[in-house]
C-alpha positions in Angstrom: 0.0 0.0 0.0 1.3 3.4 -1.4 2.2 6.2 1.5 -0.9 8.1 -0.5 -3.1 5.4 0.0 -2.6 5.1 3.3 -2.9 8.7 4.4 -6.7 8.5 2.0 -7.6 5.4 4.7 -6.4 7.2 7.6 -8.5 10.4 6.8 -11.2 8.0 6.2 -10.9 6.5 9.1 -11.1 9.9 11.3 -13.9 11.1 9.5 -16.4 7.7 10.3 -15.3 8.2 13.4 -16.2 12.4 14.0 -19.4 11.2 12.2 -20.0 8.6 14.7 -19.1 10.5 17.5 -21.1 13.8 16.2 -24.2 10.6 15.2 -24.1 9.9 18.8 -24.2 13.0 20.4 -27.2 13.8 18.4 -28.8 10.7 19.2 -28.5 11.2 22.7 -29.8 14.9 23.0 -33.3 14.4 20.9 -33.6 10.8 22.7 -33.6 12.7 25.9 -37.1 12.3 26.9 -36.8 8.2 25.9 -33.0 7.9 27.4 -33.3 9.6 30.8 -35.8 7.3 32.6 -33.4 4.3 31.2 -30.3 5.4 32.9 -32.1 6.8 36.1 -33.7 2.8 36.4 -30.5 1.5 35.3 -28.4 3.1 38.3 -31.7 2.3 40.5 -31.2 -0.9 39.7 -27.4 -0.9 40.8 -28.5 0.6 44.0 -31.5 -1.9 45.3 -29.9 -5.3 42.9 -28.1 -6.4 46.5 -32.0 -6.2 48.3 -33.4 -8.2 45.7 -30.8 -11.0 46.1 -31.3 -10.4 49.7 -34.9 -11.0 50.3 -33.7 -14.1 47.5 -31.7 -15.4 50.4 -34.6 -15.5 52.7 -36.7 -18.0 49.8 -38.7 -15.2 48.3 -38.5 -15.2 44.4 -36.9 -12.8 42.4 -40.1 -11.4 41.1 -41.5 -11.2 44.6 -38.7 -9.5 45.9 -38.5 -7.1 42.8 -42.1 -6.2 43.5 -41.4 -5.7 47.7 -38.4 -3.6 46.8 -40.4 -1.3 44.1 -43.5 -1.0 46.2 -41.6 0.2 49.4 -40.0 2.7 46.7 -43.1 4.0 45.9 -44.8 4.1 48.7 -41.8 6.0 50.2 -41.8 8.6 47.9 -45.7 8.9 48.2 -45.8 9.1 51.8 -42.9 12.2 51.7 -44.8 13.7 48.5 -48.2 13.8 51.0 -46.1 14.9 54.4 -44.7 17.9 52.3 -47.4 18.5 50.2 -48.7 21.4 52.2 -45.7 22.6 53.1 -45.1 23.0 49.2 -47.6 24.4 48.6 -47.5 27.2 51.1 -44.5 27.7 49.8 -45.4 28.1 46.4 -47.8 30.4 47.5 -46.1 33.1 49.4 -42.9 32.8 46.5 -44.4 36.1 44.8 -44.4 38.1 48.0 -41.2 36.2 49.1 -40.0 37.9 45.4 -41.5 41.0 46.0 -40.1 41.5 49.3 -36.0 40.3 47.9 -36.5 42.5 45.3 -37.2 45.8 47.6 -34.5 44.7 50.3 -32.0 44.7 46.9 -33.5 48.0 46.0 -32.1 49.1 49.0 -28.5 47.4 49.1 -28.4 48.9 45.3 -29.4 52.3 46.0 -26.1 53.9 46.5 -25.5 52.8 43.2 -28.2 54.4 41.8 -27.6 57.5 43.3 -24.5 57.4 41.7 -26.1 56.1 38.3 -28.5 59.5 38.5 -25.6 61.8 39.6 -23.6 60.6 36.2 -26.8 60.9 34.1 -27.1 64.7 35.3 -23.5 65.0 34.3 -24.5 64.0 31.3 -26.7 66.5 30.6 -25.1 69.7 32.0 -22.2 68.2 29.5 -24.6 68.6 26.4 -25.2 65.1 25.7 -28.3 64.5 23.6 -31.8 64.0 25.3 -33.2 60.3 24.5 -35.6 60.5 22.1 -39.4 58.5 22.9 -39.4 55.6 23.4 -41.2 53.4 20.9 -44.3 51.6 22.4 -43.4 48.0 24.1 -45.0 45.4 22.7 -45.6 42.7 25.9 -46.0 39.2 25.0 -47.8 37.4 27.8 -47.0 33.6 27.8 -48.2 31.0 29.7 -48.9 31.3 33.7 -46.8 29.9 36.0 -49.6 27.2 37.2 -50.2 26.0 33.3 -46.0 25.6 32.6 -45.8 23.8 36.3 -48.9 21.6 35.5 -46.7 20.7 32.4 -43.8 20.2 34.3 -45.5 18.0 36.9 -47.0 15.9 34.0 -43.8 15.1 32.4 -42.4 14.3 35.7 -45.3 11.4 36.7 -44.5 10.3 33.3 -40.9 10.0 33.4 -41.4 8.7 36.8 -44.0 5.8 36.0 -41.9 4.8 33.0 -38.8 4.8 35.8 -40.5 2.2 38.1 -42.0 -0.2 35.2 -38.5 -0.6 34.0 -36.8 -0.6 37.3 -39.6 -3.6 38.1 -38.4 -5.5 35.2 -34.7 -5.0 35.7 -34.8 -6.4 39.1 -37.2 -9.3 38.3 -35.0 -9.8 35.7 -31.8 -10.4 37.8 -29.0 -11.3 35.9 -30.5 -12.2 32.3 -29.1 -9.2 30.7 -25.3 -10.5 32.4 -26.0 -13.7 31.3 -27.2 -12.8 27.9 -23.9 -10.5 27.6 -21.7 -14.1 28.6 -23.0 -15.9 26.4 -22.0 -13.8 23.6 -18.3 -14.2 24.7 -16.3 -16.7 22.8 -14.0 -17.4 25.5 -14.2 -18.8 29.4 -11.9 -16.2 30.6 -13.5 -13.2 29.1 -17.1 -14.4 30.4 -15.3 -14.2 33.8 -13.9 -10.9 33.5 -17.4 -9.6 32.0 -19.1 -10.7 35.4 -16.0 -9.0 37.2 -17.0 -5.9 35.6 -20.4 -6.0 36.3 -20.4 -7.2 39.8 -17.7 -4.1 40.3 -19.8 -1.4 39.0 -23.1 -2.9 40.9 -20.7 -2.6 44.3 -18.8 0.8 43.4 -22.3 2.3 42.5 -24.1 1.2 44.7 -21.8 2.3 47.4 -21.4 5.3 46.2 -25.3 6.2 45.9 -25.7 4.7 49.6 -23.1 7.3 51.0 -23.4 9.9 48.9 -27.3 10.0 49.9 -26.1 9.3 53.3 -23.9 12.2 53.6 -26.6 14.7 51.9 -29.5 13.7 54.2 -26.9 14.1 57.2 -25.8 17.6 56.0 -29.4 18.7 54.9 -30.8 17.9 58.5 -28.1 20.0 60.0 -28.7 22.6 57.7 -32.1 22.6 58.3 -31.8 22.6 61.9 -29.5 25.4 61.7 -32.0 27.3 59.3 -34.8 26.5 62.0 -33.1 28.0 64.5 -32.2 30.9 62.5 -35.9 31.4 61.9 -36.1 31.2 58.3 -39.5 29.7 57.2 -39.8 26.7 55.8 -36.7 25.3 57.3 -37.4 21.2 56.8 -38.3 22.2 52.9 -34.8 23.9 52.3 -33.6 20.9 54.0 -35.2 18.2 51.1 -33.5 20.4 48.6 -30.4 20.6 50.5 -29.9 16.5 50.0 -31.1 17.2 46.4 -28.7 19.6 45.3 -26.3 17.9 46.8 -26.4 15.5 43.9 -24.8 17.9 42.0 -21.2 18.9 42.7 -20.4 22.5 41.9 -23.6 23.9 40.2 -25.8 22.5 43.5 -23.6 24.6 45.7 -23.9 27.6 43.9 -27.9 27.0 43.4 -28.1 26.5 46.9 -26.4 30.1 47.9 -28.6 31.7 45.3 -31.9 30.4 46.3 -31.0 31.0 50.1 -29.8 34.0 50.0 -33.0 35.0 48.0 -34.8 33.4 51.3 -32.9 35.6 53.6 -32.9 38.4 51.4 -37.4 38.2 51.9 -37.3 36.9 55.5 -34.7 39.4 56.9 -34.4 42.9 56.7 -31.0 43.0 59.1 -27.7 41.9 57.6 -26.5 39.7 59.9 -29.8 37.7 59.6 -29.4 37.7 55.7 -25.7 36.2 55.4 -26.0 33.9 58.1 -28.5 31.6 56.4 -26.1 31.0 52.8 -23.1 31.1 55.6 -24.7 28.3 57.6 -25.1 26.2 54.1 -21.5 27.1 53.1 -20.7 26.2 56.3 -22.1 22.6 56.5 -21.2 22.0 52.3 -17.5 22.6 52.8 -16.9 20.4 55.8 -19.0 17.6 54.4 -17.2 18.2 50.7 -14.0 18.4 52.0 -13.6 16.2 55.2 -16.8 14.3 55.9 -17.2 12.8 52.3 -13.1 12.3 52.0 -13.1 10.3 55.4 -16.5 7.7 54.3 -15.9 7.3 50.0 -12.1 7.5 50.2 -10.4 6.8 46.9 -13.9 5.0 45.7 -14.7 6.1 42.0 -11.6 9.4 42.4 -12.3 11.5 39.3 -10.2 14.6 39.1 -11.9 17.5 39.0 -11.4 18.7 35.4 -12.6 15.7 34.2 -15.9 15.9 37.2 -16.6 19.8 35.8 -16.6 18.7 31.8 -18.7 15.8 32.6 -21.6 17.6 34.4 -21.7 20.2 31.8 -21.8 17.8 29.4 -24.6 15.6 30.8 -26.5 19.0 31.8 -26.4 19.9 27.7 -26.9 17.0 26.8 -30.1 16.2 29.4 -30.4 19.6 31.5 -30.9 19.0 34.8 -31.8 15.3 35.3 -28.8 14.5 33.0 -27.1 17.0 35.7 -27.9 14.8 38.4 -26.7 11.4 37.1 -23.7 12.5 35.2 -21.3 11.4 38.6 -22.5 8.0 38.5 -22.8 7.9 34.7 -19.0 9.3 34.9 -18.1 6.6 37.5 -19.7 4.0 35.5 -17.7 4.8 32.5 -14.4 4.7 34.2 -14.4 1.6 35.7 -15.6 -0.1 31.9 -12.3 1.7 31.0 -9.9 0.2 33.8 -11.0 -3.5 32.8 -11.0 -2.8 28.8 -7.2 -2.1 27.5 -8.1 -0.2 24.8 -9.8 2.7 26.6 -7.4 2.4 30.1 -5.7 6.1 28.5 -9.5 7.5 29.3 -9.5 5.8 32.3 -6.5 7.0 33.7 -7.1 10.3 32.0 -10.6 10.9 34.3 -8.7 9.4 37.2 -7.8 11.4 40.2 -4.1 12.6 40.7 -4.1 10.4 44.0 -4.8 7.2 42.4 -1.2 5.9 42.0 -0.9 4.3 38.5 -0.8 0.3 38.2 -0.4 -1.7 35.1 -3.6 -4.1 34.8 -3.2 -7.7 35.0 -4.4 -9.7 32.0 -7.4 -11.3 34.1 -8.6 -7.5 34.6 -8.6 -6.8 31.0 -10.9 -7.2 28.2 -9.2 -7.0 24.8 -11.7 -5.2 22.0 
């Protein structure tokens, strides 16, 4: 093969693969809506797999126990829904004046500033600068109320939701058939054992994960909550549930979090030192747990550096917004360990690895050759 010839093939080659890459990006942005339930069962699945072979310990069948685990799902989340349904509602209720009332207390911090903006503008016009000339007549385009786009919202959300817990049902009263489908497509005896190792690891290093990560955030929401409580900010136990949500997302939830609370303060309080403690108290709580709590209980347990952390969650939020926000750790995770045990991607592995993850050569048996 002439050097020309080769050099044709290897452009080739690049292209098929930018199209495929670009083929799957768009795939899975306008699959969103059909994609998103599937991974958010998929990694429910990794979390509540061990209680299914559990209860199977204890004689009850795999359907049985599929069903026991789904239905305690359910009815936990229905049973929280109805406990804080009033409270939601209250505080859905009181957000306009809660606006109103942030919006004058800004008025006030900015008001130097427009003093300052009025002083310059008078400048202005002792300096000869031209008068504005009318204004052309606004046009205001009213859309849709906030009740009709949150009725849309909340539809969307049962839907996603119901098609969540029908899959999640199959998945688990499926067991292993999807493992055992996947072994039985490999040729050899060694590589059907490696396959398993690579499932059973992610099932653990997942699971784990979800466990203490929701551990952690319930932990640091109830102290934040308290702490709000005491404060006196309304609605303490509510900014508590979306503490432990935001949570879920490293980075952007901490900065949501300050934002919203400090908008809380800001229509609560009208003294200062009212108004910064309640986003201090959640700084507070998010560094220690971020920094020492969550170091001292996950350890080195899926370490991705933090360049590789920040990408990924913008990338799953433009890809999926904010659900695509929430999974995109244990999506992340999930992805490097595949590329640990499969040779040919260990230079991603090792790339979204964390500095402090020392560098060892896999063995053969740890490795899939593709």
């Amino acid at each position: 093969m002439s050097a020309h010839r080769g050099r044709q093939l290897a452009n080739a080659t690049t292209a098929l693969i930018v199209v495929a890459v670009l083929a799957v990006l768009y795939s899975l942005y306008f699959a969103r809506a059909f994609l998103v339930p599937i991974a958010f069962a998929l990694l429910l699945d990794f979390l509540l797999s061990p209680l299914v072979r559990l209860l199977g310990k204890a004689r009850i069948p795999t359907p049985a126990g599929a069903a026991i685990v789904v239905l305690t799902l359910v009815g936990s989340i229905g049973f929280g829904a109805y406990q804080l349904g009033g409270t939601a509602q209250r505080f859905l209720d009181e957000a306009p004046q809660g606006i109103a009332r942030a919006q004058a207390q800004i008025g006030k911090l900015l008001r130097p500033l427009a003093r300052v903006s009025a002083n310059a503008e008078k400048v202005a016009a002792v300096a000869g600068a031209p008068a504005p000339g009318k204004q052309p007549a606004q046009v205001v385009v009213v859309g849709p109320s906030m009740a009709t786009r949150l009725a849309g919202t909340t539809q969307r959300f049962l839907g996603a939701l119901l098609q969540i817990l029908m899959l999640l049902f199959f998945l688990l009263a499926g067991g292993d058939l999807f493992l055992e489908k996947t072994i039985s497509l490999l040729p050899l005896l060694t590589d059907k054992k490696k396959a398993v190792r690579i499932a059973r690891d992610i099932e653990s290093s997942v699971s784990t994960y979800l466990i203490a990560n929701l551990g952690l955030n319930i932990v640091e929401g109830a102290i934040v909550g308290v702490a709000l409580w005491a404060i006196g900010l309304p609605n303490a136990l509510l900014w508590s549930l979306i503490v432990v949500a935001m949570e879920f997302i490293p980075f952007v939830g901490a900065i949501i979090m300050v934002g919203l609370l400090s908008l809380a303060s800001l229509a609560s309080f009208t003294d200062l030192p009212h108004i910064l403690m309640v986003p201090g108290v959640y700084l507070i709580a998010n560094f220690v747990q971020g920094n020492v709590v969550s170091t001292m209980v996950l350890g080195k347990r899926l370490a991705l550096n933090s360049v590789a952390l920040f990408v990924g969650l913008a990338f799953w939020f433009w890809i999926w917004g904010l659900p695509g926000a929430f999974i995109g750790v244990p999506l992340m995770s999930v992805f490097k360990i595949c590329c640990d045990h499969i040779d040919s991607l260990a230079p991603f592995g090792e790339l979204l690895g964390a500095r402090a993850d020392p560098k060892r050569p896999l063995t053969p048996s740890e490795t899939i050759a593709v």
